[in-house]
Coordinates of C-alpha atoms in Angstrom, one line a residue:
Chain A
M1 CA 88.0 86.2 99.3
A2 CA 88.9 87.2 102.8
A3 CA 85.2 87.7 103.6
Y4 CA 84.3 84.2 102.3
I5 CA 87.2 82.4 103.9
I6 CA 86.3 83.9 107.3
A7 CA 82.6 83.3 106.8
N8 CA 83.1 79.7 105.8
G9 CA 85.5 79.1 108.7
A10 CA 82.9 80.4 111.1
A11 CA 80.0 78.5 109.5
A12 CA 82.0 75.3 109.6
Y13 CA 82.2 75.8 113.4
D14 CA 78.4 76.1 113.5
H15 CA 78.1 79.9 113.8
E16 CA 75.3 81.7 112.0
V17 CA 76.9 83.9 109.4
T18 CA 75.6 86.6 107.1
I19 CA 77.5 88.3 104.3
F20 CA 76.0 91.7 103.3
H21 CA 77.2 92.6 99.7
T22 CA 77.2 96.2 98.8
F23 CA 78.8 98.2 95.9
W24 CA 81.5 96.2 94.2
G25 CA 80.9 93.3 96.5
L26 CA 77.7 92.7 94.5
N27 CA 79.7 91.7 91.5
A28 CA 80.7 88.5 93.3
L29 CA 77.0 87.5 93.2
R30 CA 76.5 88.2 89.5
K31 CA 75.8 85.2 87.2
D32 CA 78.6 84.8 84.7
Q33 CA 76.4 84.8 81.7
Q34 CA 74.7 88.0 80.5
V35 CA 71.0 88.0 81.5
P36 CA 68.6 90.0 79.2
V37 CA 66.9 92.7 81.3
K38 CA 65.7 96.2 80.4
K39 CA 68.1 99.0 81.5
G40 CA 68.8 102.6 81.0
F41 CA 72.1 103.7 79.2
L42 CA 74.1 104.3 82.4
E43 CA 73.0 101.1 84.0
K44 CA 74.0 99.2 80.8
M45 CA 77.4 100.9 81.0
F46 CA 77.9 99.9 84.7
G47 CA 76.7 96.4 83.7
K48 CA 79.4 96.2 81.0
M49 CA 82.2 97.7 83.0
M50 CA 81.8 95.8 86.2
P51 CA 83.1 92.2 86.4
R52 CA 80.4 89.7 85.8
G53 CA 80.7 87.1 88.5
A54 CA 83.3 86.1 91.0
D55 CA 85.6 84.4 88.5
K56 CA 86.3 87.7 86.8
M57 CA 87.0 89.8 89.8
G58 CA 90.5 91.2 90.5
I59 CA 92.4 90.6 93.7
S60 CA 92.2 93.7 95.8
K61 CA 95.1 96.0 96.7
M62 CA 98.0 94.4 94.8
N63 CA 97.8 94.1 91.1
F64 CA 101.4 93.3 89.8
A65 CA 100.6 95.3 86.7
G66 CA 97.6 93.1 85.8
M67 CA 99.5 89.9 86.4
G68 CA 98.2 89.6 89.9
P69 CA 94.8 88.0 89.6
K70 CA 96.0 85.4 87.1
M71 CA 99.1 84.5 89.1
I72 CA 97.1 84.2 92.3
K73 CA 94.5 81.9 90.7
H74 CA 97.4 79.8 89.4
V75 CA 99.0 79.6 92.8
I76 CA 95.6 78.9 94.4
N77 CA 95.0 75.9 92.1
K78 CA 98.5 74.6 92.6
H79 CA 98.0 74.6 96.4
N80 CA 94.6 73.0 96.0
A81 CA 93.2 76.1 97.7
M82 CA 89.7 77.3 96.7
T83 CA 89.0 80.0 94.1
L84 CA 86.4 82.6 94.9
P85 CA 83.6 80.8 92.9
Q86 CA 84.3 77.7 94.9
L87 CA 84.3 79.6 98.2
I88 CA 80.9 81.0 97.3
D89 CA 79.5 77.5 96.5
M90 CA 80.9 76.3 99.8
A91 CA 79.3 79.2 101.6
Q92 CA 75.9 78.3 100.1
E93 CA 76.3 74.7 101.2
L94 CA 77.2 75.8 104.7
D95 CA 74.1 77.9 104.8
V96 CA 75.9 81.2 105.0
N97 CA 73.2 83.9 104.4
L98 CA 74.3 85.9 101.2
V99 CA 72.5 89.2 101.2
A100 CA 72.5 91.7 98.4
C101 CA 72.1 95.4 99.3
T102 CA 69.0 96.6 97.5
M103 CA 70.0 100.3 97.6
T104 CA 73.2 99.7 95.7
M105 CA 71.5 97.3 93.3
D106 CA 69.1 100.2 92.4
L107 CA 72.1 102.6 92.0
L108 CA 74.1 100.3 89.8
G109 CA 71.0 99.1 87.9
L110 CA 71.5 95.4 88.9
Q111 CA 68.3 93.3 88.9
Q112 CA 67.5 90.1 90.8
E113 CA 67.6 88.0 87.6
E114 CA 71.2 88.9 87.1
L115 CA 72.3 87.6 90.5
L116 CA 72.8 84.1 91.7
E117 CA 69.8 82.0 92.9
E118 CA 69.1 81.7 96.7
I119 CA 70.3 85.2 97.5
E120 CA 68.4 87.3 100.0
Y121 CA 67.7 91.0 99.4
A122 CA 67.8 93.6 102.2
G123 CA 68.7 97.2 103.1
V124 CA 70.9 98.9 105.6
A125 CA 68.4 98.7 108.4
A126 CA 68.3 94.9 108.1
Y127 CA 72.1 94.8 108.1
L128 CA 72.3 96.9 111.3
G129 CA 69.8 94.7 113.0
E130 CA 72.0 91.6 112.3
A131 CA 75.2 93.4 113.1
E132 CA 73.9 94.4 116.6
N133 CA 73.1 90.9 117.5
G134 CA 76.3 89.4 116.1
N135 CA 79.5 88.7 117.9
V136 CA 82.0 89.4 115.2
N137 CA 81.3 92.1 112.5
L138 CA 83.7 93.1 109.8
F139 CA 83.7 95.6 107.0
I140 CA 85.9 94.0 104.3
Chain B
M1 CA 99.9 101.9 110.0
A2 CA 96.4 102.4 111.2
A3 CA 96.3 98.9 112.5
Y4 CA 99.5 99.4 114.4
I5 CA 98.6 102.8 115.8
I6 CA 95.3 101.5 117.1
A7 CA 96.9 98.3 118.4
N8 CA 99.7 100.2 120.2
G9 CA 97.2 102.7 121.6
A10 CA 95.1 99.9 123.1
A11 CA 98.2 97.9 124.4
A12 CA 99.5 101.1 126.1
Y13 CA 96.2 101.2 128.0
D14 CA 96.7 97.6 129.2
H15 CA 94.4 95.9 126.7
E16 CA 95.4 92.5 125.3
V17 CA 95.8 93.0 121.6
T18 CA 96.3 90.6 118.7
I19 CA 97.0 91.6 115.1
F20 CA 96.2 88.8 112.6
H21 CA 98.2 89.4 109.3
T22 CA 96.8 88.0 106.1
F23 CA 97.6 88.5 102.4
W24 CA 99.5 91.7 101.9
G25 CA 99.5 92.4 105.6
L26 CA 102.1 89.6 105.8
N27 CA 104.6 91.8 104.0
A28 CA 104.8 94.0 107.1
L29 CA 106.3 91.0 108.9
R30 CA 109.0 90.1 106.3
K31 CA 112.6 90.6 107.3
D32 CA 114.2 93.3 105.1
Q33 CA 117.1 91.1 103.9
Q34 CA 116.5 88.2 101.5
V35 CA 116.6 84.9 103.3
P36 CA 117.7 81.8 101.3
V37 CA 114.9 79.2 101.3
K38 CA 113.8 76.7 98.7
K39 CA 110.8 77.8 96.6
G40 CA 109.0 77.0 93.4
F41 CA 109.0 79.5 90.5
L42 CA 105.7 81.3 91.3
E43 CA 106.6 81.5 95.0
K44 CA 109.9 83.1 94.0
M45 CA 108.0 85.6 91.8
F46 CA 105.7 86.6 94.6
G47 CA 108.7 86.9 96.9
K48 CA 110.3 89.3 94.5
M49 CA 107.3 91.3 93.6
M50 CA 105.9 91.9 97.1
P51 CA 107.5 94.5 99.3
R52 CA 110.1 93.0 101.7
G53 CA 109.4 94.4 105.1
A54 CA 107.4 97.3 106.5
D55 CA 109.9 99.9 105.4
K56 CA 109.1 99.2 101.7
M57 CA 105.4 99.1 101.9
G58 CA 103.3 101.8 100.2
I59 CA 100.7 103.9 101.9
S60 CA 97.3 102.6 101.0
K61 CA 94.7 104.4 99.0
M62 CA 96.5 107.6 98.0
N63 CA 99.6 107.4 96.0
F64 CA 100.3 110.9 94.6
A65 CA 101.8 109.3 91.5
G66 CA 104.3 107.4 93.5
M67 CA 105.4 110.4 95.6
G68 CA 103.1 109.5 98.4
P69 CA 104.9 107.0 100.5
K70 CA 108.2 109.0 100.4
M71 CA 106.4 112.3 101.2
I72 CA 104.5 110.7 104.1
K73 CA 107.7 109.2 105.5
H74 CA 109.3 112.6 105.3
V75 CA 106.4 114.3 107.1
I76 CA 106.3 111.5 109.7
N77 CA 110.0 112.1 110.5
K78 CA 109.5 115.9 110.6
H79 CA 106.8 115.6 113.1
N80 CA 108.7 113.0 115.1
A81 CA 105.9 110.5 114.5
M82 CA 106.7 106.9 114.1
T83 CA 107.3 105.0 110.9
L84 CA 105.8 101.6 110.3
P85 CA 109.0 99.6 111.3
Q86 CA 109.1 101.7 114.5
L87 CA 105.4 101.0 115.2
I88 CA 106.1 97.3 114.8
D89 CA 109.0 97.4 117.2
M90 CA 106.9 99.2 119.7
A91 CA 104.1 96.7 119.3
Q92 CA 106.5 93.9 120.1
E93 CA 107.7 95.8 123.2
L94 CA 104.1 96.3 124.3
D95 CA 103.5 92.6 123.9
V96 CA 101.0 92.9 121.1
N97 CA 100.5 89.4 119.6
L98 CA 101.6 89.4 116.0
V99 CA 100.1 86.5 114.2
A100 CA 100.8 85.4 110.6
C101 CA 98.0 83.6 108.7
T102 CA 99.4 80.2 107.8
M103 CA 97.0 79.7 104.9
T104 CA 98.1 82.8 103.1
M105 CA 101.8 82.0 103.9
D106 CA 101.3 78.7 102.0
L107 CA 99.6 80.5 99.2
L108 CA 102.3 83.1 98.7
G109 CA 105.1 80.8 99.4
L110 CA 106.3 82.6 102.5
Q111 CA 108.3 80.6 105.0
Q112 CA 108.8 81.2 108.8
E113 CA 112.5 81.9 108.2
E114 CA 111.5 84.9 106.1
L115 CA 109.4 86.6 108.7
L116 CA 110.4 88.5 111.9
E117 CA 111.3 86.6 115.1
E118 CA 108.7 86.2 117.8
I119 CA 105.8 86.0 115.5
E120 CA 103.0 83.5 116.1
Y121 CA 101.5 81.3 113.4
A122 CA 97.8 80.4 113.2
G123 CA 94.8 79.9 110.9
V124 CA 91.3 81.3 110.5
A125 CA 89.8 79.2 113.3
A126 CA 92.2 80.7 115.8
Y127 CA 91.5 84.2 114.6
L128 CA 87.7 83.6 115.0
G129 CA 88.2 82.3 118.5
E130 CA 90.1 85.5 119.5
A131 CA 87.7 87.7 117.6
E132 CA 84.7 86.3 119.5
N133 CA 86.2 87.0 122.9
G134 CA 87.5 90.5 121.9
N135 CA 85.7 93.8 122.6
V136 CA 86.9 95.6 119.5
N137 CA 87.6 93.8 116.2
L138 CA 88.6 95.5 113.0
F139 CA 89.4 94.4 109.4
I140 CA 91.9 97.0 108.2
Chain C
M1 CA 79.8 106.9 101.4
A2 CA 79.4 103.5 103.0
A3 CA 80.4 104.9 106.3
Y4 CA 77.8 107.7 106.1
I5 CA 75.0 105.5 104.8
I6 CA 75.5 103.1 107.6
A7 CA 75.9 105.9 110.2
N8 CA 72.8 107.7 109.0
G9 CA 70.8 104.5 109.0
A10 CA 71.7 103.8 112.6
A11 CA 71.2 107.4 113.7
A12 CA 67.7 107.4 112.1
Y13 CA 66.9 104.4 114.3
D14 CA 68.0 106.4 117.4
H15 CA 71.4 104.9 117.9
E16 CA 74.2 107.0 119.1
V17 CA 76.8 107.1 116.3
T18 CA 80.3 108.4 116.0
I19 CA 82.5 108.5 112.9
F20 CA 86.2 108.8 113.6
H21 CA 87.9 110.3 110.5
T22 CA 91.6 109.5 110.0
F23 CA 94.1 109.8 107.1
W24 CA 92.2 110.3 103.8
G25 CA 88.8 110.2 105.6
L26 CA 89.7 113.7 106.9
N27 CA 89.3 115.0 103.4
A28 CA 85.6 114.5 103.6
L29 CA 85.5 117.1 106.4
R30 CA 87.5 119.8 104.5
K31 CA 85.7 123.0 103.5
D32 CA 85.5 123.2 99.8
Q33 CA 87.0 126.7 99.7
Q34 CA 90.7 127.3 100.4
V35 CA 91.2 128.7 103.9
P36 CA 94.3 130.9 104.4
V37 CA 96.4 129.3 107.1
K38 CA 100.2 129.2 107.7
K39 CA 101.8 126.0 106.6
G40 CA 105.2 124.5 105.8
F41 CA 106.1 123.4 102.3
L42 CA 105.1 119.8 102.6
E43 CA 101.9 120.6 104.4
K44 CA 101.0 122.9 101.5
M45 CA 101.8 120.1 99.0
F46 CA 99.5 117.7 100.9
G47 CA 96.8 120.4 101.1
K48 CA 97.0 120.9 97.3
M49 CA 97.2 117.3 96.3
M50 CA 94.4 116.0 98.6
P51 CA 90.8 116.5 97.5
R52 CA 89.3 119.5 99.2
G53 CA 85.9 118.4 100.6
A54 CA 83.6 115.5 100.1
D55 CA 82.4 116.7 96.6
K56 CA 85.8 116.2 95.1
M57 CA 86.6 112.8 96.6
G58 CA 86.8 109.7 94.3
I59 CA 84.8 106.6 94.7
S60 CA 87.0 103.9 96.2
K61 CA 88.2 100.8 94.6
M62 CA 86.7 101.1 91.1
N63 CA 87.7 104.0 88.9
F64 CA 86.7 103.1 85.3
A65 CA 89.7 105.0 84.1
G66 CA 88.6 108.2 85.9
M67 CA 85.0 108.0 84.6
G68 CA 83.8 106.3 87.7
P69 CA 83.2 109.1 90.2
K70 CA 81.4 111.3 87.6
M71 CA 79.3 108.4 86.4
I72 CA 78.3 107.4 89.9
K73 CA 77.4 111.0 90.9
H74 CA 75.2 111.1 87.7
V75 CA 73.5 107.8 88.6
I76 CA 73.1 109.0 92.2
N77 CA 71.3 112.1 91.0
K78 CA 69.2 110.2 88.6
H79 CA 68.0 107.9 91.3
N80 CA 67.4 110.8 93.7
A81 CA 70.0 109.1 96.0
M82 CA 72.2 111.3 98.2
T83 CA 75.7 112.5 97.3
L84 CA 78.4 112.4 99.9
P85 CA 78.1 116.1 100.8
Q86 CA 74.3 115.6 101.3
L87 CA 75.0 112.5 103.4
I88 CA 77.3 114.5 105.6
D89 CA 74.7 117.3 106.0
M90 CA 72.2 114.6 107.0
A91 CA 74.6 113.1 109.5
Q92 CA 75.0 116.5 111.2
E93 CA 71.2 116.9 111.4
L94 CA 70.9 113.4 112.9
D95 CA 73.5 114.4 115.5
V96 CA 76.1 111.8 114.4
N97 CA 79.4 112.8 116.1
L98 CA 81.9 113.6 113.4
V99 CA 85.4 113.3 115.0
A100 CA 88.6 114.3 113.3
C101 CA 91.8 112.4 114.3
T102 CA 94.2 115.0 115.7
M103 CA 97.3 112.9 115.1
T104 CA 96.6 112.6 111.4
M105 CA 95.7 116.3 111.2
D106 CA 99.2 117.1 112.5
L107 CA 100.8 114.8 110.1
L108 CA 99.0 116.1 107.0
G109 CA 99.2 119.7 108.2
L110 CA 95.4 120.2 108.4
Q111 CA 94.2 122.9 110.7
Q112 CA 90.8 123.2 112.4
E113 CA 90.0 126.3 110.3
E114 CA 90.1 124.2 107.2
L115 CA 87.5 121.6 108.4
L116 CA 83.8 121.9 108.6
E117 CA 82.1 123.6 111.6
E118 CA 80.8 121.5 114.5
I119 CA 83.4 118.8 114.2
E120 CA 85.0 117.3 117.3
Y121 CA 88.7 116.6 117.7
A122 CA 90.2 113.6 119.4
G123 CA 92.9 111.0 119.3
V124 CA 93.2 107.3 119.2
A125 CA 92.6 106.8 122.9
A126 CA 89.2 108.5 122.7
Y127 CA 88.3 106.4 119.7
L128 CA 89.2 103.2 121.6
G129 CA 87.1 104.3 124.5
E130 CA 84.0 104.8 122.3
A131 CA 84.7 101.6 120.3
E132 CA 84.7 99.5 123.5
N133 CA 81.4 100.8 124.6
G134 CA 79.8 100.5 121.1
N135 CA 77.8 97.6 119.7
V136 CA 78.9 97.8 116.1
N137 CA 82.3 99.1 115.2
L138 CA 83.6 99.2 111.6
F139 CA 86.9 100.2 109.9
I140 CA 85.8 101.4 106.5

């Protein structure tokens, strides 16, 4: 959420923004329905165990014995703040570049059909190229 | 602690430093006594469940089954290193700008009376402005 | 792993790269055998409780009830991707500067004999000096 809030803030002020999603960050880009694709056993396991889509992801670092994510979503709604899926929609409307790390996708057995539409695909070299030209560069 | 150690190091060498506190980072800025303010039910719950002040915060990422924070505080004292509350005091003496993220404060129901004195209050746009002009910019 | 993958990527494209290891990041630099050194009680406890060397470190943020690190290592091998110890070897071959934070070493009671060969030792001021001159600077 921090990544998307900062990204949307910057994009709203006409900055060019790219979010590079790697490891568990990829889960934010998964479609929330299961997509039938061929996978090996371990890839299937990962696919099952990882949250499918932004709506199912936990809130990092503080869990309140499992109550955390639900409570926060509740509070977010109450304050008319945006949920993670809404933040991602907004990022796409603001033309934030959402990039999925192809190396981690291979590793976790995620395929392009399983991720949201209008995502870009790139590796570490492409990330570094963008990071060098950027003004502000965060690992979140 | 990493944030404050780096910030104090930089401030000691005459750099201008700002720490922008968001989500759980706000807990470092809470006064350690309870402050009577009006709150809704969920805001009260958050207020109770979150650590009140820097002295009660855990050490991230390695917990040793709960022993971690105590052990580390013990070792820190033994080596005459600084604890988090001392690091925050020092940051204030070194004129590090401590900024609380107003959006997260709303969300978690934290009010200005509950946070330390001499804190600034700002949003994501202000953070981005500072980040762009800065030399070194970390998400911790 | 993310730190080493990004560092090796950048070093392979002829960038000068430094990884500054602090707190639990120091564990990646520990030799995997026990090294006999004199320590106080708490330092011994830390030494025992922290993972000794990169091969024994967990994978951050997602644990699958303990299954995570093993499964990921399995998947990494299957895809011929590199494990953390291999990534560190590669970083040393690519002349990435591996720096251990001396302040945290003191705190955790780690001594130079316990860490890998050809490591540099420095403090926060040295890190800040490098960070200011660098193009891309991440806290991972």
